[in-house]
Amino acid sequence: MNLMSKSIVGVSDSSNPVMIAYVQNQLDAIAISFPELAIEHVNENNSIMERYARYPGRLPAYFILKNGARMAVLQAKINTPDLLAWVSDSSG
C-alpha cells in the first residue's frame, strides 16, 4: 500500500482527558502498523471538523487524507484492531 502522500488525523475533545489518551493510543498503534503514514492529533476546534466531518459534534473522529483531500472519515469509538483494519481498507 502506498501511503507516502497519505495522512491520518485523529480528533479528540480538548476537555476530555480520557478521550485524548484514547485517541493518542490509537494513533500510536496506527503509527506502528503504518510507519509511512503521517499522523496528527488535533482537537475539536481544528478546521478539519468543519471541512470534512459528517457530524460536526461527534468525537472521536479520524480522517484519512491523500494530498490534503478527504479519502475516508470515521466518527466513532472503535477498538484498535477494527481501527487498523479500517485504515488498511480505507487508504487503499
XYZ file of N, CA, C and O in Angstrom:
368
model
N 0.849 -1.171 0.000
C 0.000 0.000 0.000
C 0.893 1.233 0.000
O 1.827 1.320 0.788
N 0.628 2.174 -0.874
C 1.431 3.393 -0.979
C 0.805 4.477 -0.119
O -0.235 5.008 -0.443
N 1.458 4.797 0.989
C 0.921 5.785 1.919
C 1.748 7.064 1.924
O 1.568 7.902 2.782
N 2.660 7.208 0.986
C 3.593 8.330 1.037
C 2.903 9.687 1.057
O 3.346 10.589 1.728
N 1.803 9.877 0.341
C 1.122 11.162 0.312
C -0.124 11.143 1.185
O -0.974 12.005 1.075
N -0.221 10.157 2.057
C -1.421 9.999 2.871
C -1.127 10.287 4.331
O -0.023 10.090 4.820
N -2.167 10.752 5.010
C -2.045 11.039 6.425
C -3.349 10.689 7.119
O -4.385 10.534 6.477
N -3.274 10.561 8.425
C -4.473 10.369 9.233
C -4.465 11.424 10.315
O -3.416 11.737 10.898
N -5.633 12.001 10.546
C -5.805 12.993 11.592
C -6.816 12.430 12.583
O -7.921 12.051 12.194
N -6.413 12.359 13.845
C -7.317 11.956 14.918
C -7.767 13.194 15.664
O -6.966 14.081 15.936
N -9.061 13.246 15.964
C -9.624 14.418 16.639
C -10.234 13.978 17.966
O -11.024 13.029 18.003
N -9.863 14.672 19.032
C -10.445 14.393 20.336
C -10.971 15.692 20.951
O -10.635 16.787 20.504
N -11.789 15.540 21.979
C -12.375 16.660 22.703
C -11.336 17.182 23.699
O -10.919 16.455 24.595
N -10.947 18.433 23.545
C -9.878 19.006 24.372
C -10.244 19.067 25.854
O -9.356 19.197 26.690
N -11.519 18.941 26.192
C -11.920 18.987 27.603
C -12.053 17.588 28.213
O -12.449 17.456 29.368
N -11.702 16.553 27.450
C -11.889 15.181 27.901
C -10.551 14.427 27.879
O -10.166 13.868 26.859
N -9.834 14.395 29.023
C -8.520 13.750 29.043
C -8.567 12.259 28.717
O -7.612 11.718 28.153
N -9.659 11.591 29.040
C -9.785 10.166 28.718
C -9.840 9.989 27.199
O -9.171 9.112 26.639
N -10.607 10.826 26.513
C -10.691 10.730 25.056
C -9.362 11.096 24.411
O -8.942 10.465 23.440
N -8.685 12.097 24.941
C -7.382 12.489 24.386
C -6.423 11.301 24.450
O -5.751 10.976 23.465
N -6.365 10.625 25.598
C -5.479 9.464 25.743
C -5.919 8.323 24.831
O -5.082 7.644 24.220
N -7.216 8.103 24.717
C -7.773 7.048 23.861
C -7.349 7.260 22.406
O -6.841 6.352 21.753
N -7.554 8.472 21.902
C -7.204 8.770 20.509
C -5.688 8.666 20.318
O -5.220 8.105 19.330
N -4.906 9.169 21.268
C -3.446 9.104 21.130
C -2.962 7.665 21.110
O -2.090 7.308 20.319
N -3.524 6.815 21.973
C -3.149 5.397 21.971
C -3.465 4.746 20.632
O -2.671 3.943 20.120
N -4.603 5.086 20.053
C -4.951 4.509 18.757
C -4.048 5.049 17.647
O -3.633 4.296 16.766
N -3.719 6.330 17.704
C -2.800 6.884 16.704
C -1.412 6.260 16.837
O -0.741 6.021 15.829
N -1.001 5.970 18.068
C 0.288 5.297 18.271
C 0.268 3.906 17.630
O 1.250 3.491 17.004
N -0.832 3.187 17.767
C -0.962 1.860 17.146
C -0.933 1.962 15.627
O -0.313 1.131 14.944
N -1.571 2.990 15.084
C -1.541 3.205 13.636
C -0.113 3.493 13.188
O 0.348 2.967 12.165
N 0.613 4.299 13.954
C 1.998 4.647 13.599
C 2.882 3.409 13.551
O 3.764 3.306 12.697
N 2.649 2.464 14.441
C 3.432 1.229 14.455
C 3.093 0.365 13.242
O 3.980 -0.172 12.582
N 1.800 0.258 12.930
C 1.368 -0.599 11.822
C 1.587 0.028 10.450
O 1.756 -0.687 9.462
N 1.551 1.353 10.378
C 1.676 2.067 9.102
C 2.711 3.184 9.264
O 2.364 4.368 9.285
N 3.999 2.828 9.363
C 5.020 3.850 9.660
C 5.169 4.916 8.579
O 5.692 5.995 8.849
N 4.704 4.646 7.375
C 4.827 5.638 6.292
C 3.730 6.705 6.362
O 3.795 7.711 5.675
N 2.705 6.458 7.162
C 1.545 7.336 7.232
C 1.827 8.491 8.183
O 2.197 8.277 9.344
N 1.667 9.715 7.706
C 1.810 10.885 8.584
C 0.612 10.928 9.521
O -0.520 10.683 9.109
N 0.866 11.235 10.793
C -0.188 11.192 11.799
C -0.217 12.514 12.543
O 0.823 13.073 12.892
N -1.448 12.986 12.783
C -1.624 14.230 13.524
C -2.787 14.050 14.494
O -3.802 13.444 14.142
N -2.645 14.594 15.694
C -3.710 14.564 16.700
C -4.108 16.006 16.974
O -3.272 16.819 17.363
N -5.375 16.317 16.737
C -5.871 17.681 16.918
C -7.106 17.647 17.823
O -7.631 16.587 18.138
N -7.592 18.835 18.182
C -8.810 18.891 18.993
C -9.995 19.344 18.146
O -9.864 19.602 16.949
N -11.149 19.431 18.794
C -12.411 19.713 18.103
C -12.449 21.071 17.420
O -13.301 21.322 16.568
N -11.529 21.962 17.757
C -11.506 23.295 17.152
C -10.732 23.353 15.840
O -10.688 24.387 15.197
N -10.133 22.236 15.430
C -9.379 22.212 14.180
C -10.330 22.353 13.001
O -11.439 21.795 13.005
N -9.906 23.048 11.976
C -10.765 23.299 10.803
C -11.149 22.026 10.056
O -12.106 22.036 9.281
N -10.439 20.920 10.283
C -10.791 19.676 9.596
C -12.215 19.241 9.952
O -12.913 18.664 9.123
N -12.662 19.545 11.161
C -14.017 19.165 11.565
C -15.054 19.905 10.722
O -16.028 19.320 10.275
N -14.835 21.181 10.499
C -15.772 21.970 9.687
C -15.729 21.538 8.223
O -16.756 21.461 7.559
N -14.534 21.239 7.738
C -14.376 20.880 6.327
C -14.913 19.499 5.993
O -15.557 19.319 4.956
N -14.631 18.504 6.840
C -14.843 17.119 6.431
C -15.764 16.281 7.312
O -16.149 15.188 6.907
N -16.101 16.743 8.513
C -16.908 15.916 9.410
C -18.340 15.788 8.897
O -18.953 16.766 8.498
N -18.835 14.570 8.910
C -20.240 14.349 8.575
C -21.132 14.831 9.710
O -22.234 15.315 9.492
N -20.653 14.662 10.942
C -21.387 15.049 12.148
C -20.460 15.930 12.980
O -19.620 15.424 13.708
N -20.590 17.252 12.875
C -19.608 18.171 13.460
C -19.325 17.987 14.947
O -18.220 18.248 15.393
N -20.272 17.500 15.741
C -20.033 17.355 17.170
C -19.645 15.959 17.615
O -19.428 15.733 18.794
N -19.551 15.005 16.703
C -19.306 13.612 17.087
C -17.809 13.318 17.135
O -17.123 13.376 16.136
N -17.371 12.981 18.345
C -15.959 12.654 18.566
C -15.882 11.345 19.343
O -16.815 11.021 20.073
N -14.809 10.613 19.242
C -13.617 10.903 18.450
C -13.889 10.766 16.960
O -14.864 10.147 16.543
N -12.996 11.349 16.183
C -13.103 11.281 14.734
C -11.724 11.015 14.143
O -10.703 11.425 14.710
N -11.725 10.310 13.026
C -10.489 10.002 12.306
C -10.710 10.330 10.837
O -11.740 9.991 10.265
N -9.727 10.988 10.245
C -9.802 11.379 8.839
C -8.568 10.856 8.126
O -7.450 11.104 8.578
N -8.770 10.152 7.027
C -7.653 9.758 6.173
C -7.641 10.740 5.011
O -8.661 10.934 4.339
N -6.489 11.368 4.801
C -6.323 12.365 3.749
C -5.282 11.892 2.754
O -4.299 11.242 3.125
N -5.493 12.224 1.504
C -4.492 11.996 0.468
C -4.232 13.344 -0.187
O -5.154 13.964 -0.728
N -2.992 13.783 -0.118
C -2.617 15.105 -0.626
C -3.542 16.188 -0.068
O -3.924 17.108 -0.778
N -3.945 16.044 1.194
C -4.784 17.030 1.859
C -6.267 16.910 1.599
O -7.053 17.653 2.170
N -6.687 15.992 0.727
C -8.109 15.817 0.410
C -8.660 14.608 1.157
O -7.975 13.601 1.344
N -9.903 14.697 1.566
C -10.529 13.618 2.333
C -10.678 12.348 1.507
O -11.199 12.358 0.407
N -10.212 11.252 2.065
C -10.427 9.920 1.471
C -11.478 9.154 2.261
O -12.298 8.458 1.685
N -11.408 9.241 3.590
C -12.317 8.485 4.441
C -12.476 9.188 5.779
O -11.568 9.873 6.242
N -13.655 8.985 6.386
C -13.968 9.585 7.673
C -14.588 8.511 8.567
O -15.440 7.749 8.114
N -14.154 8.477 9.810
C -14.743 7.595 10.808
C -14.982 8.431 12.054
O -14.039 8.998 12.610
N -16.235 8.538 12.466
C -16.571 9.299 13.666
C -17.262 8.366 14.645
O -18.484 8.265 14.672
N -16.445 7.659 15.431
C -16.992 6.689 16.374
C -15.882 6.161 17.262
O -14.719 6.202 16.886
N -16.274 5.638 18.416
C -15.336 4.854 19.211
C -15.260 3.488 18.567
O -16.280 2.918 18.176
N -14.058 2.978 18.438
C -13.844 1.711 17.759
C -12.629 1.050 18.405
O -11.705 1.742 18.830
N -12.638 -0.271 18.492
C -11.473 -0.913 19.097
C -10.289 -0.830 18.133
O -10.452 -0.641 16.928
N -9.106 -0.958 18.677
C -7.886 -0.745 17.896
C -7.753 -1.704 16.712
O -7.441 -1.250 15.609
N -8.003 -3.016 16.861
C -7.898 -3.897 15.681
C -8.847 -3.484 14.545
O -8.467 -3.515 13.374
N -10.064 -3.081 14.904
C -11.007 -2.646 13.874
C -10.566 -1.321 13.242
O -10.748 -1.107 12.042
N -9.988 -0.440 14.043
C -9.476 0.818 13.501
C -8.337 0.560 12.519
O -8.291 1.151 11.440
N -7.433 -0.348 12.878
C -6.323 -0.670 11.973
C -6.845 -1.281 10.673
O -6.333 -0.962 9.594
N -7.868 -2.115 10.772
C -8.462 -2.689 9.556
C -9.116 -1.588 8.713
O -8.982 -1.591 7.482
N -9.775 -0.626 9.359
C -10.380 0.480 8.635
C -9.316 1.299 7.914
O -9.489 1.670 6.755
N -8.211 1.588 8.608
C -7.128 2.352 7.977
C -6.605 1.585 6.763
O -6.435 2.156 5.675
N -6.372 0.295 6.907
C -5.864 -0.510 5.807
C -6.829 -0.527 4.633
O -6.449 -0.310 3.482
N -8.109 -0.742 4.925
C -9.130 -0.812 3.870
C -9.367 0.550 3.209
O -9.596 0.635 2.008
N -9.318 1.611 3.999
C -9.687 2.941 3.505
C -8.553 3.678 2.817
O -8.789 4.622 2.085
N -7.327 3.256 3.077
C -6.211 4.005 2.494
C -5.673 3.330 1.244
O -4.680 3.776 0.685
N -6.343 2.275 0.828
C -6.161 1.569 -0.419
C -4.824 1.491 -0.983
O -4.429 1.385 -2.037
